[in-house]
PDB file of C-alpha atoms in Angstrom:
ATOM      1  CA  UNK A   1      88.306  91.506  94.750  1.00  0.00           C
ATOM      2  CA  UNK A   2      91.482  89.127  94.970  1.00  0.00           C
ATOM      3  CA  UNK A   3      93.179  88.611  97.900  1.00  0.00           C
ATOM      4  CA  UNK A   4      96.469  86.329  98.851  1.00  0.00           C
ATOM      5  CA  UNK A   5      93.636  83.784  99.620  1.00  0.00           C
ATOM      6  CA  UNK A   6      93.382  83.659  96.036  1.00  0.00           C
ATOM      7  CA  UNK A   7      96.634  83.903  93.204  1.00  0.00           C
ATOM      8  CA  UNK A   8      96.213  86.047  90.946  1.00  0.00           C
ATOM      9  CA  UNK A   9      95.242  85.255  87.171  1.00  0.00           C
ATOM     10  CA  UNK A  10      96.608  86.239  84.854  1.00  0.00           C
ATOM     11  CA  UNK A  11      97.869  83.471  82.026  1.00  0.00           C
ATOM     12  CA  UNK A  12     100.547  81.196  83.653  1.00  0.00           C
ATOM     13  CA  UNK A  13     103.881  81.478  82.573  1.00  0.00           C
ATOM     14  CA  UNK A  14     104.281  78.246  79.720  1.00  0.00           C
ATOM     15  CA  UNK A  15     107.285  75.712  79.925  1.00  0.00           C
ATOM     16  CA  UNK A  16     108.834  75.562  75.944  1.00  0.00           C
ATOM     17  CA  UNK A  17     106.558  72.022  76.501  1.00  0.00           C
ATOM     18  CA  UNK A  18     103.530  73.476  76.472  1.00  0.00           C
ATOM     19  CA  UNK A  19     103.196  72.704  80.574  1.00  0.00           C
ATOM     20  CA  UNK A  20     102.031  76.028  82.445  1.00  0.00           C
ATOM     21  CA  UNK A  21     104.233  76.845  85.259  1.00  0.00           C
ATOM     22  CA  UNK A  22     102.388  78.739  89.007  1.00  0.00           C
ATOM     23  CA  UNK A  23     103.293  82.164  88.401  1.00  0.00           C
ATOM     24  CA  UNK A  24     105.805  83.815  90.028  1.00  0.00           C
ATOM     25  CA  UNK A  25     103.326  86.639  92.424  1.00  0.00           C
ATOM     26  CA  UNK A  26     100.662  86.318  94.498  1.00  0.00           C
ATOM     27  CA  UNK A  27      98.004  89.396  95.143  1.00  0.00           C
ATOM     28  CA  UNK A  28      97.618  90.249  99.351  1.00  0.00           C
ATOM     29  CA  UNK A  29      96.442  93.142 101.192  1.00  0.00           C
ATOM     30  CA  UNK A  30      97.906  94.872 103.324  1.00  0.00           C
ATOM     31  CA  UNK A  31      96.637  96.543 106.209  1.00  0.00           C
ATOM     32  CA  UNK A  32      96.523 101.006 105.790  1.00  0.00           C
ATOM     33  CA  UNK A  33      98.919 101.775 108.845  1.00  0.00           C
ATOM     34  CA  UNK A  34     101.568  98.870 107.039  1.00  0.00           C
ATOM     35  CA  UNK A  35     101.529 100.164 103.995  1.00  0.00           C
ATOM     36  CA  UNK A  36     101.657 103.593 105.033  1.00  0.00           C
ATOM     37  CA  UNK A  37     105.159 102.410 106.058  1.00  0.00           C
ATOM     38  CA  UNK A  38     105.925 100.536 103.423  1.00  0.00           C
ATOM     39  CA  UNK A  39     105.764 103.046 100.897  1.00  0.00           C
ATOM     40  CA  UNK A  40     107.981 105.175 103.106  1.00  0.00           C
ATOM     41  CA  UNK A  41     110.751 102.787 102.566  1.00  0.00           C
ATOM     42  CA  UNK A  42     109.977 102.316  98.637  1.00  0.00           C
ATOM     43  CA  UNK A  43     110.489 106.237  98.329  1.00  0.00           C
ATOM     44  CA  UNK A  44     113.178 106.718 101.212  1.00  0.00           C
ATOM     45  CA  UNK A  45     116.918 107.370  99.841  1.00  0.00           C
ATOM     46  CA  UNK A  46     118.311 104.083 100.371  1.00  0.00           C
ATOM     47  CA  UNK A  47     116.386 102.265  98.255  1.00  0.00           C
ATOM     48  CA  UNK A  48     118.417 102.160  94.849  1.00  0.00           C
ATOM     49  CA  UNK A  49     120.236 100.177  92.421  1.00  0.00           C
ATOM     50  CA  UNK A  50     117.604  98.671  91.783  1.00  0.00           C
ATOM     51  CA  UNK A  51     114.526 100.096  92.755  1.00  0.00           C
ATOM     52  CA  UNK A  52     113.048  97.510  94.995  1.00  0.00           C
ATOM     53  CA  UNK A  53     109.097  97.457  94.787  1.00  0.00           C
ATOM     54  CA  UNK A  54     106.367  96.449  97.260  1.00  0.00           C
ATOM     55  CA  UNK A  55     106.655  92.437  96.080  1.00  0.00           C
ATOM     56  CA  UNK A  56     109.591  92.787  97.186  1.00  0.00           C
ATOM     57  CA  UNK A  57     109.444  94.810 100.415  1.00  0.00           C
ATOM     58  CA  UNK A  58     106.353  93.042 101.183  1.00  0.00           C
ATOM     59  CA  UNK A  59     107.898  89.280 101.161  1.00  0.00           C
ATOM     60  CA  UNK A  60     111.133  90.834 102.232  1.00  0.00           C
ATOM     61  CA  UNK A  61     109.139  91.671 105.272  1.00  0.00           C
ATOM     62  CA  UNK A  62     107.382  87.881 105.237  1.00  0.00           C
ATOM     63  CA  UNK A  63     110.845  86.456 104.724  1.00  0.00           C
ATOM     64  CA  UNK A  64     112.653  88.211 108.150  1.00  0.00           C
ATOM     65  CA  UNK A  65     109.924  87.157 110.389  1.00  0.00           C
ATOM     66  CA  UNK A  66     109.963  83.595 109.152  1.00  0.00           C
ATOM     67  CA  UNK A  67     114.142  83.597 109.408  1.00  0.00           C
ATOM     68  CA  UNK A  68     113.357  84.174 113.341  1.00  0.00           C
ATOM     69  CA  UNK A  69     113.407  80.608 115.349  1.00  0.00           C
ATOM     70  CA  UNK A  70     109.784  81.672 116.809  1.00  0.00           C
ATOM     71  CA  UNK A  71     108.467  83.104 114.089  1.00  0.00           C
ATOM     72  CA  UNK A  72     105.347  81.586 114.491  1.00  0.00           C
ATOM     73  CA  UNK A  73     105.019  81.945 118.286  1.00  0.00           C
ATOM     74  CA  UNK A  74     105.903  86.081 117.494  1.00  0.00           C
ATOM     75  CA  UNK A  75     103.175  86.188 114.373  1.00  0.00           C
ATOM     76  CA  UNK A  76      99.995  85.067 116.800  1.00  0.00           C
ATOM     77  CA  UNK A  77     101.586  87.515 119.755  1.00  0.00           C
ATOM     78  CA  UNK A  78     101.599  90.336 117.659  1.00  0.00           C
ATOM     79  CA  UNK A  79      98.093  89.059 116.054  1.00  0.00           C
ATOM     80  CA  UNK A  80      97.064  88.591 119.543  1.00  0.00           C
ATOM     81  CA  UNK A  81      97.555  91.746 121.121  1.00  0.00           C
ATOM     82  CA  UNK A  82      98.203  94.070 118.795  1.00  0.00           C
ATOM     83  CA  UNK A  83      96.024  93.691 115.286  1.00  0.00           C
ATOM     84  CA  UNK A  84      93.068  92.278 117.590  1.00  0.00           C
ATOM     85  CA  UNK A  85      92.677  95.692 119.236  1.00  0.00           C
ATOM     86  CA  UNK A  86      92.242  97.384 115.699  1.00  0.00           C
ATOM     87  CA  UNK A  87      89.274  98.188 114.527  1.00  0.00           C
ATOM     88  CA  UNK A  88      88.505  95.299 111.993  1.00  0.00           C
ATOM     89  CA  UNK A  89      87.020  97.857 108.979  1.00  0.00           C
ATOM     90  CA  UNK A  90      90.484  99.266 109.081  1.00  0.00           C
ATOM     91  CA  UNK A  91      91.125 100.020 104.946  1.00  0.00           C
ATOM     92  CA  UNK A  92      93.634  97.562 103.290  1.00  0.00           C
ATOM     93  CA  UNK A  93      96.184  98.039  99.991  1.00  0.00           C
ATOM     94  CA  UNK A  94      95.478  95.266  97.527  1.00  0.00           C
ATOM     95  CA  UNK A  95      99.310  94.549  96.646  1.00  0.00           C
ATOM     96  CA  UNK A  96     101.168  92.079  95.728  1.00  0.00           C
ATOM     97  CA  UNK A  97     103.730  88.737  96.863  1.00  0.00           C
ATOM     98  CA  UNK A  98     106.616  86.065  95.461  1.00  0.00           C
ATOM     99  CA  UNK A  99     104.817  83.066  95.732  1.00  0.00           C
ATOM    100  CA  UNK A 100     107.641  82.054  97.859  1.00  0.00           C
ATOM    101  CA  UNK A 101     107.437  84.315 100.711  1.00  0.00           C
ATOM    102  CA  UNK A 102     103.087  83.874 100.060  1.00  0.00           C
ATOM    103  CA  UNK A 103     103.732  79.964 100.680  1.00  0.00           C
ATOM    104  CA  UNK A 104     105.305  80.500 103.719  1.00  0.00           C
ATOM    105  CA  UNK A 105     102.347  82.697 104.899  1.00  0.00           C
ATOM    106  CA  UNK A 106     100.118  79.819 103.206  1.00  0.00           C
ATOM    107  CA  UNK A 107     101.806  77.359 105.119  1.00  0.00           C
ATOM    108  CA  UNK A 108     101.095  79.528 108.813  1.00  0.00           C
ATOM    109  CA  UNK A 109      97.894  80.115 108.160  1.00  0.00           C
ATOM    110  CA  UNK A 110      96.401  76.516 107.430  1.00  0.00           C
ATOM    111  CA  UNK A 111      98.587  74.982 110.403  1.00  0.00           C
ATOM    112  CA  UNK A 112      96.854  73.844 114.417  1.00  0.00           C
ATOM    113  CA  UNK A 113      98.176  77.366 115.529  1.00  0.00           C
ATOM    114  CA  UNK A 114      95.041  79.328 113.282  1.00  0.00           C
ATOM    115  CA  UNK A 115      92.495  76.580 113.860  1.00  0.00           C
ATOM    116  CA  UNK A 116      90.085  76.005 116.116  1.00  0.00           C
ATOM    117  CA  UNK A 117      89.858  76.455 119.217  1.00  0.00           C
ATOM    118  CA  UNK A 118      91.997  79.148 118.782  1.00  0.00           C
ATOM    119  CA  UNK A 119      90.759  82.507 116.203  1.00  0.00           C
ATOM    120  CA  UNK A 120      90.948  82.171 112.256  1.00  0.00           C
ATOM    121  CA  UNK A 121      93.443  84.771 111.049  1.00  0.00           C
ATOM    122  CA  UNK A 122      93.175  85.247 107.355  1.00  0.00           C
ATOM    123  CA  UNK A 123      96.564  85.779 104.654  1.00  0.00           C
ATOM    124  CA  UNK A 124      96.469  89.940 104.752  1.00  0.00           C
ATOM    125  CA  UNK A 125      96.617  89.697 108.745  1.00  0.00           C
ATOM    126  CA  UNK A 126     100.032  86.975 108.947  1.00  0.00           C
ATOM    127  CA  UNK A 127     100.952  89.329 105.595  1.00  0.00           C
ATOM    128  CA  UNK A 128     100.153  92.041 107.672  1.00  0.00           C
ATOM    129  CA  UNK A 129     101.894  91.153 111.548  1.00  0.00           C
ATOM    130  CA  UNK A 130     105.123  90.395 108.982  1.00  0.00           C
ATOM    131  CA  UNK A 131     105.485  93.509 108.360  1.00  0.00           C
ATOM    132  CA  UNK A 132     104.185  95.301 111.175  1.00  0.00           C
ATOM    133  CA  UNK A 133     107.207  93.007 113.194  1.00  0.00           C
ATOM    134  CA  UNK A 134     109.769  94.241 110.925  1.00  0.00           C
ATOM    135  CA  UNK A 135     109.134  97.959 111.290  1.00  0.00           C
ATOM    136  CA  UNK A 136     109.288  97.839 115.139  1.00  0.00           C
ATOM    137  CA  UNK A 137     112.479  96.123 114.541  1.00  0.00           C
ATOM    138  CA  UNK A 138     113.464  98.689 112.579  1.00  0.00           C
ATOM    139  CA  UNK A 139     111.692 101.415 111.326  1.00  0.00           C
ATOM    140  CA  UNK A 140     114.167 102.768 108.430  1.00  0.00           C
ATOM    141  CA  UNK A 141     113.771  99.931 106.628  1.00  0.00           C
ATOM    142  CA  UNK A 142     117.471  99.436 105.952  1.00  0.00           C
ATOM    143  CA  UNK A 143     117.710  95.530 107.028  1.00  0.00           C
ATOM    144  CA  UNK A 144     114.401  94.770 104.535  1.00  0.00           C
ATOM    145  CA  UNK A 145     116.100  96.134 101.686  1.00  0.00           C
ATOM    146  CA  UNK A 146     118.960  93.951 102.801  1.00  0.00           C
ATOM    147  CA  UNK A 147     117.568  91.009 103.080  1.00  0.00           C
ATOM    148  CA  UNK A 148     115.208  92.411  99.264  1.00  0.00           C
ATOM    149  CA  UNK A 149     118.283  91.774  97.787  1.00  0.00           C
ATOM    150  CA  UNK A 150     118.789  88.200  99.441  1.00  0.00           C
ATOM    151  CA  UNK A 151     115.526  87.252  98.097  1.00  0.00           C
ATOM    152  CA  UNK A 152     115.312  88.459  94.209  1.00  0.00           C
ATOM    153  CA  UNK A 153     119.426  86.206  94.693  1.00  0.00           C
ATOM    154  CA  UNK A 154     117.664  83.395  96.042  1.00  0.00           C
ATOM    155  CA  UNK A 155     115.417  84.107  93.406  1.00  0.00           C
ATOM    156  CA  UNK A 156     117.318  84.626  89.803  1.00  0.00           C
ATOM    157  CA  UNK A 157     119.350  81.497  91.226  1.00  0.00           C
ATOM    158  CA  UNK A 158     116.427  79.702  91.484  1.00  0.00           C
ATOM    159  CA  UNK A 159     114.635  79.998  88.263  1.00  0.00           C
ATOM    160  CA  UNK A 160     111.710  82.033  89.654  1.00  0.00           C
ATOM    161  CA  UNK A 161     111.267  85.498  88.294  1.00  0.00           C
ATOM    162  CA  UNK A 162     108.663  87.327  86.177  1.00  0.00           C
ATOM    163  CA  UNK A 163     109.117  87.966  82.522  1.00  0.00           C
ATOM    164  CA  UNK A 164     108.339  90.424  80.191  1.00  0.00           C
ATOM    165  CA  UNK A 165     105.703  88.909  78.152  1.00  0.00           C
TER     166      UNK A 165
END
């Protein structure tokens, strides 16, 4: 099974000079409760023109949480109180996120807050925490859809978009 800890195994894109570029989208897992809620945002009548998909929505959640000055404390607070109380065998769904947001979560996973003597949380825990915290802040998902627009514009300006092959 591929997880956020392992970037997906598609062939990397090649530059005109033949050098490989990192993949733009990385697979992750999302706990079922958060997946169900994010699916409702995906299918909501607010998700129009363009219709954002899971990589956009998950990445928007990560961006929103990381835009706060106390992002790490907020995420680990949720993990240490809410997520830790859940059944660790809760089903997860495979989805994807954009690489810039994956990189934020990877940096957090490697941080001192996630090292001994603290418990070690995986990337699916961190991803789920970001989605859950966004749901808590705005159950309608309107803020996530707006952040998805901002993220899309930033990706296009930076040239980080998956091209049709």
